[in-house]
Amino acid sequence: GAVVSQHPSRVICKSGTSVKIECRSLDFQATTMFWYRQFPKQSLMLMATSNEGSKATYEQGVEKDKFLINHASLTLSTLTVTSAHPEDSSFYICSARDGGWANEKLFFGSGTQLSVL
Amino acid sequence: LAKTTQPISMDSYEGQEVNITCSHNNIATNDYITWYQQFPSQGPRFIIQGYKTKVTNEVASLFIPADRKSSTLSLPRVSLSDTAVYYCLVGFYNNNDMRFGAGTRLTVKP
């Protein structure tokens, strides 16, 4: 099946620094990618939807200036957590939809555990 | 996107069949039903997808009644490694509303 690669898998940073997370579709073109965050024992919360070549659509309550999303190519989307603070510590997951499928199927990255000290 | 409702948790024992039902009363005509499995600290993994009736693959079966307002994921002969959270998601290819419900936390005991 399709593969989505997400890096890094784990990052620890100091408060106030920025962190970039990459999400790549390895064997298909992902016209749409989704970014989620997940707290322990909770479900995935959709943060934003990004379409290649256009601005991301953010969910209500998600600060677009804090969580910068770039989807410059059909195989790469990045999420940058700017000026990270301890409350941003979470598990971040990207997913991509294979545009070749006629029905809805998402492929997920392995996730990034962000810890802000 | 059709809102989904699942039991919060289920317990089972090794070797048993487990059925997890998801309610999606507002499912639209074009919507497909997809189930995902998630282990701790990992991204969700696709299990099975269907539109109506029954679908079976090497790991699970998916039962969808005629009115499509619910679906049941069936896991035959579960093992300890099937302990995970299971999510159902309803949508179609041109719908970007990929919000997850609460999921069902399945615990398989020896």
mmCIF file of C-alpha atoms in Angstrom:
data_model
loop_
_atom_site.group_PDB
_atom_site.id
_atom_site.type_symbol
_atom_site.label_atom_id
_atom_site.label_comp_id
_atom_site.label_asym_id
_atom_site.label_seq_id
_atom_site.Cartn_x
_atom_site.Cartn_y
_atom_site.Cartn_z
ATOM 1 C CA GLY A 1 0.000 0.000 0.000
ATOM 2 C CA ALA A 2 0.901 3.647 -0.135
ATOM 3 C CA VAL A 3 3.540 4.889 2.296
ATOM 4 C CA VAL A 4 3.668 8.177 4.150
ATOM 5 C CA SER A 5 6.949 9.051 5.798
ATOM 6 C CA GLN A 6 6.980 11.465 8.716
ATOM 7 C CA HIS A 7 10.076 12.929 10.342
ATOM 8 C CA PRO A 8 11.291 13.346 12.959
ATOM 9 C CA SER A 9 9.636 10.681 15.070
ATOM 10 C CA ARG A 10 10.546 12.432 18.265
ATOM 11 C CA VAL A 11 11.792 15.920 19.066
ATOM 12 C CA ILE A 12 12.609 17.681 22.288
ATOM 13 C CA CYS A 13 13.058 21.419 22.188
ATOM 14 C CA LYS A 14 13.323 24.412 24.453
ATOM 15 C CA SER A 15 10.439 26.755 24.931
ATOM 16 C CA GLY A 16 10.450 29.542 22.365
ATOM 17 C CA THR A 17 12.103 27.596 19.572
ATOM 18 C CA SER A 18 10.484 26.477 16.331
ATOM 19 C CA VAL A 19 10.147 22.902 15.188
ATOM 20 C CA LYS A 20 9.526 21.641 11.667
ATOM 21 C CA ILE A 21 7.858 18.308 10.952
ATOM 22 C CA GLU A 22 7.999 16.808 7.481
ATOM 23 C CA CYS A 23 5.451 14.537 5.864
ATOM 24 C CA ARG A 24 6.232 12.844 2.558
ATOM 25 C CA SER A 25 4.188 10.581 0.352
ATOM 26 C CA LEU A 26 6.716 8.117 -0.980
ATOM 27 C CA ASP A 27 4.972 6.345 -3.827
ATOM 28 C CA PHE A 28 1.980 8.445 -4.721
ATOM 29 C CA GLN A 29 1.000 12.028 -5.275
ATOM 30 C CA ALA A 30 -0.875 13.516 -2.372
ATOM 31 C CA THR A 31 -3.013 16.400 -3.532
ATOM 32 C CA THR A 32 -4.397 16.748 -0.010
ATOM 33 C CA MET A 33 -2.687 16.246 3.317
ATOM 34 C CA PHE A 34 -4.130 16.469 6.792
ATOM 35 C CA TRP A 35 -2.424 17.337 10.064
ATOM 36 C CA TYR A 36 -3.633 16.043 13.398
ATOM 37 C CA ARG A 37 -2.569 16.330 16.978
ATOM 38 C CA GLN A 38 -3.310 13.779 19.625
ATOM 39 C CA PHE A 39 -3.076 13.969 23.385
ATOM 40 C CA PRO A 40 -2.631 10.829 25.495
ATOM 41 C CA LYS A 41 -5.676 8.561 25.547
ATOM 42 C CA GLN A 42 -7.579 10.891 23.243
ATOM 43 C CA SER A 43 -8.680 10.751 19.647
ATOM 44 C CA LEU A 44 -6.983 12.485 16.754
ATOM 45 C CA MET A 45 -7.910 16.134 16.453
ATOM 46 C CA LEU A 46 -7.811 17.592 12.972
ATOM 47 C CA MET A 47 -5.702 20.738 12.890
ATOM 48 C CA ALA A 48 -5.654 21.657 9.242
ATOM 49 C CA THR A 49 -6.138 20.484 5.699
ATOM 50 C CA SER A 50 -3.578 21.416 3.097
ATOM 51 C CA ASN A 51 -3.906 21.237 -0.646
ATOM 52 C CA GLU A 52 -0.855 21.355 -2.852
ATOM 53 C CA GLY A 53 -0.075 24.865 -3.990
ATOM 54 C CA SER A 54 -2.667 26.638 -1.882
ATOM 55 C CA LYS A 55 -3.068 27.891 1.650
ATOM 56 C CA ALA A 56 -4.035 25.450 4.341
ATOM 57 C CA THR A 57 -7.493 25.441 5.842
ATOM 58 C CA TYR A 58 -7.310 25.489 9.617
ATOM 59 C CA GLU A 59 -9.832 24.103 12.041
ATOM 60 C CA GLN A 60 -11.523 26.453 14.415
ATOM 61 C CA GLY A 61 -9.314 27.216 17.376
ATOM 62 C CA VAL A 62 -6.043 26.327 15.649
ATOM 63 C CA GLU A 63 -3.722 29.311 15.309
ATOM 64 C CA LYS A 64 -2.492 29.514 11.751
ATOM 65 C CA ASP A 65 0.389 31.807 12.710
ATOM 66 C CA LYS A 66 1.600 29.311 15.269
ATOM 67 C CA PHE A 67 1.186 26.165 13.212
ATOM 68 C CA LEU A 68 2.574 26.999 9.781
ATOM 69 C CA ILE A 69 1.737 24.509 7.076
ATOM 70 C CA ASN A 70 3.416 24.394 3.696
ATOM 71 C CA HIS A 71 2.379 22.007 0.939
ATOM 72 C CA ALA A 72 4.634 23.117 -1.875
ATOM 73 C CA SER A 73 4.727 19.845 -3.793
ATOM 74 C CA LEU A 74 2.558 16.817 -4.377
ATOM 75 C CA THR A 75 4.773 14.709 -2.146
ATOM 76 C CA LEU A 76 5.745 16.990 0.720
ATOM 77 C CA SER A 77 3.932 18.916 3.407
ATOM 78 C CA THR A 78 5.540 20.502 6.439
ATOM 79 C CA LEU A 79 4.172 21.651 9.766
ATOM 80 C CA THR A 80 6.198 24.208 11.678
ATOM 81 C CA VAL A 81 5.364 24.828 15.297
ATOM 82 C CA THR A 82 6.595 28.353 15.882
ATOM 83 C CA SER A 83 7.722 29.618 19.282
ATOM 84 C CA ALA A 84 6.794 26.333 20.870
ATOM 85 C CA HIS A 85 5.630 26.236 24.466
ATOM 86 C CA PRO A 86 5.067 23.323 26.835
ATOM 87 C CA GLU A 87 1.353 23.276 26.035
ATOM 88 C CA ASP A 88 2.268 22.466 22.422
ATOM 89 C CA SER A 89 3.725 19.170 23.575
ATOM 90 C CA SER A 90 1.712 16.526 21.817
ATOM 91 C CA PHE A 91 1.758 13.749 19.246
ATOM 92 C CA TYR A 92 1.452 15.162 15.736
ATOM 93 C CA ILE A 93 0.339 12.961 12.854
ATOM 94 C CA CYS A 94 0.080 13.689 9.167
ATOM 95 C CA SER A 95 -1.977 11.849 6.615
ATOM 96 C CA ALA A 96 -2.343 11.972 2.894
ATOM 97 C CA ARG A 97 -5.015 10.988 0.459
ATOM 98 C CA ASP A 98 -3.942 9.135 -2.627
ATOM 99 C CA GLY A 99 -5.509 11.040 -5.472
ATOM 100 C CA GLY A 100 -5.541 7.868 -7.537
ATOM 101 C CA TRP A 101 -8.203 6.253 -5.409
ATOM 102 C CA ALA A 102 -11.816 6.719 -6.398
ATOM 103 C CA ASN A 103 -12.939 6.229 -2.815
ATOM 104 C CA GLU A 104 -11.786 7.774 0.409
ATOM 105 C CA LYS A 105 -8.711 6.259 1.977
ATOM 106 C CA LEU A 106 -6.094 7.958 4.093
ATOM 107 C CA PHE A 107 -2.514 6.907 4.646
ATOM 108 C CA PHE A 108 -0.851 8.033 7.836
ATOM 109 C CA GLY A 109 2.635 8.887 8.899
ATOM 110 C CA SER A 110 4.106 7.295 11.985
ATOM 111 C CA GLY A 111 3.698 10.447 14.023
ATOM 112 C CA THR A 112 5.991 12.925 15.772
ATOM 113 C CA GLN A 113 6.163 13.181 19.528
ATOM 114 C CA LEU A 114 6.958 16.776 20.412
ATOM 115 C CA SER A 115 8.131 17.616 23.904
ATOM 116 C CA VAL A 116 8.687 21.265 24.734
ATOM 117 C CA LEU A 117 10.708 21.931 27.858
ATOM 118 C CA LEU B 1 -18.938 14.504 7.303
ATOM 119 C CA ALA B 2 -21.342 12.078 8.967
ATOM 120 C CA LYS B 3 -20.752 12.065 12.703
ATOM 121 C CA THR B 4 -19.805 8.666 14.056
ATOM 122 C CA THR B 5 -20.556 7.046 17.384
ATOM 123 C CA GLN B 6 -18.715 4.028 18.727
ATOM 124 C CA PRO B 7 -18.463 2.318 22.103
ATOM 125 C CA ILE B 8 -15.634 3.855 24.088
ATOM 126 C CA SER B 9 -14.105 0.549 25.069
ATOM 127 C CA MET B 10 -14.452 -3.203 24.691
ATOM 128 C CA ASP B 11 -12.755 -6.165 26.307
ATOM 129 C CA SER B 12 -12.233 -9.572 24.759
ATOM 130 C CA TYR B 13 -10.152 -12.693 25.161
ATOM 131 C CA GLU B 14 -7.703 -14.279 22.822
ATOM 132 C CA GLY B 15 -9.302 -16.429 20.153
ATOM 133 C CA GLN B 16 -12.700 -14.769 20.319
ATOM 134 C CA GLU B 17 -14.441 -12.900 17.543
ATOM 135 C CA VAL B 18 -14.872 -9.202 18.221
ATOM 136 C CA ASN B 19 -17.520 -7.020 16.643
ATOM 137 C CA ILE B 20 -17.309 -3.254 16.930
ATOM 138 C CA THR B 21 -20.277 -1.255 15.718
ATOM 139 C CA CYS B 22 -20.203 2.314 14.511
ATOM 140 C CA SER B 23 -23.308 4.450 14.105
ATOM 141 C CA HIS B 24 -23.423 7.044 11.346
ATOM 142 C CA ASN B 25 -27.037 8.096 11.002
ATOM 143 C CA ASN B 26 -26.287 11.034 8.707
ATOM 144 C CA ILE B 27 -24.234 9.163 6.148
ATOM 145 C CA ALA B 28 -24.478 10.648 2.665
ATOM 146 C CA THR B 29 -25.038 8.770 -0.566
ATOM 147 C CA ASN B 30 -21.444 9.169 -1.716
ATOM 148 C CA ASP B 31 -19.833 8.310 1.602
ATOM 149 C CA TYR B 32 -17.618 5.285 2.093
ATOM 150 C CA ILE B 33 -17.007 3.700 5.493
ATOM 151 C CA THR B 34 -13.421 3.127 6.487
ATOM 152 C CA TRP B 35 -11.958 1.586 9.613
ATOM 153 C CA TYR B 36 -8.532 2.318 11.030
ATOM 154 C CA GLN B 37 -6.454 0.762 13.782
ATOM 155 C CA GLN B 38 -4.085 2.720 15.979
ATOM 156 C CA PHE B 39 -1.441 1.476 18.378
ATOM 157 C CA PRO B 40 0.060 3.799 21.005
ATOM 158 C CA SER B 41 2.541 6.324 19.601
ATOM 159 C CA GLN B 42 1.832 5.307 16.013
ATOM 160 C CA GLY B 43 -0.233 6.683 13.189
ATOM 161 C CA PRO B 44 -3.502 4.947 12.346
ATOM 162 C CA ARG B 45 -3.397 2.065 9.924
ATOM 163 C CA PHE B 46 -6.046 1.237 7.322
ATOM 164 C CA ILE B 47 -7.983 -1.937 8.058
ATOM 165 C CA ILE B 48 -10.925 -2.141 5.712
ATOM 166 C CA GLN B 49 -13.308 -0.061 3.646
ATOM 167 C CA GLY B 50 -16.782 -0.615 2.271
ATOM 168 C CA TYR B 51 -19.807 1.046 0.789
ATOM 169 C CA LYS B 52 -22.598 -1.462 1.338
ATOM 170 C CA THR B 53 -23.254 -5.116 2.223
ATOM 171 C CA LYS B 54 -20.201 -7.069 3.286
ATOM 172 C CA VAL B 55 -16.512 -6.706 2.625
ATOM 173 C CA THR B 56 -13.843 -9.139 3.735
ATOM 174 C CA ASN B 57 -10.079 -9.012 3.585
ATOM 175 C CA GLU B 58 -7.287 -10.959 5.195
ATOM 176 C CA VAL B 59 -7.648 -9.288 8.581
ATOM 177 C CA ALA B 60 -11.287 -8.284 9.041
ATOM 178 C CA SER B 61 -14.815 -8.184 7.735
ATOM 179 C CA LEU B 62 -17.066 -5.186 7.454
ATOM 180 C CA PHE B 63 -20.828 -5.534 7.597
ATOM 181 C CA ILE B 64 -23.015 -2.693 6.368
ATOM 182 C CA PRO B 65 -26.816 -2.965 6.502
ATOM 183 C CA ALA B 66 -29.000 -1.770 3.687
ATOM 184 C CA ASP B 67 -29.746 1.613 5.278
ATOM 185 C CA ARG B 68 -25.996 2.202 5.841
ATOM 186 C CA LYS B 69 -26.662 4.023 9.100
ATOM 187 C CA SER B 70 -24.269 1.767 10.922
ATOM 188 C CA SER B 71 -21.402 -0.581 10.225
ATOM 189 C CA THR B 72 -19.771 -3.412 12.123
ATOM 190 C CA LEU B 73 -16.117 -4.278 12.059
ATOM 191 C CA SER B 74 -15.554 -7.949 12.752
ATOM 192 C CA LEU B 75 -12.169 -9.224 13.881
ATOM 193 C CA PRO B 76 -11.974 -13.024 13.836
ATOM 194 C CA ARG B 77 -10.015 -14.818 16.543
ATOM 195 C CA VAL B 78 -8.332 -11.817 18.107
ATOM 196 C CA SER B 79 -4.907 -12.018 19.657
ATOM 197 C CA LEU B 80 -3.134 -9.868 22.230
ATOM 198 C CA SER B 81 -1.591 -7.871 19.396
ATOM 199 C CA ASP B 82 -5.048 -6.678 18.353
ATOM 200 C CA THR B 83 -5.221 -4.520 21.473
ATOM 201 C CA ALA B 84 -5.540 -1.045 19.974
ATOM 202 C CA VAL B 85 -7.949 1.785 19.294
ATOM 203 C CA TYR B 86 -10.282 1.340 16.341
ATOM 204 C CA TYR B 87 -11.798 4.258 14.481
ATOM 205 C CA CYS B 88 -14.506 4.369 11.854
ATOM 206 C CA LEU B 89 -14.456 7.240 9.417
ATOM 207 C CA VAL B 90 -17.145 8.155 6.938
ATOM 208 C CA GLY B 91 -16.542 10.234 3.856
ATOM 209 C CA PHE B 92 -15.913 10.257 0.117
ATOM 210 C CA TYR B 93 -12.978 11.162 -2.084
ATOM 211 C CA ASN B 94 -13.893 14.753 -2.689
ATOM 212 C CA ASN B 95 -14.709 15.520 0.919
ATOM 213 C CA ASN B 96 -11.907 16.994 2.972
ATOM 214 C CA ASP B 97 -13.709 16.700 6.281
ATOM 215 C CA MET B 98 -11.503 14.062 7.859
ATOM 216 C CA ARG B 99 -12.439 14.375 11.501
ATOM 217 C CA PHE B 100 -12.197 11.343 13.724
ATOM 218 C CA GLY B 101 -14.654 10.265 16.366
ATOM 219 C CA ALA B 102 -13.654 9.029 19.787
ATOM 220 C CA GLY B 103 -12.777 5.521 18.636
ATOM 221 C CA THR B 104 -13.123 2.206 20.473
ATOM 222 C CA ARG B 105 -10.351 1.019 22.741
ATOM 223 C CA LEU B 106 -10.185 -2.760 22.397
ATOM 224 C CA THR B 107 -8.342 -4.707 25.057
ATOM 225 C CA VAL B 108 -7.619 -8.364 24.374
ATOM 226 C CA LYS B 109 -6.837 -10.410 27.437
ATOM 227 C CA PRO B 110 -5.038 -13.755 27.616
#
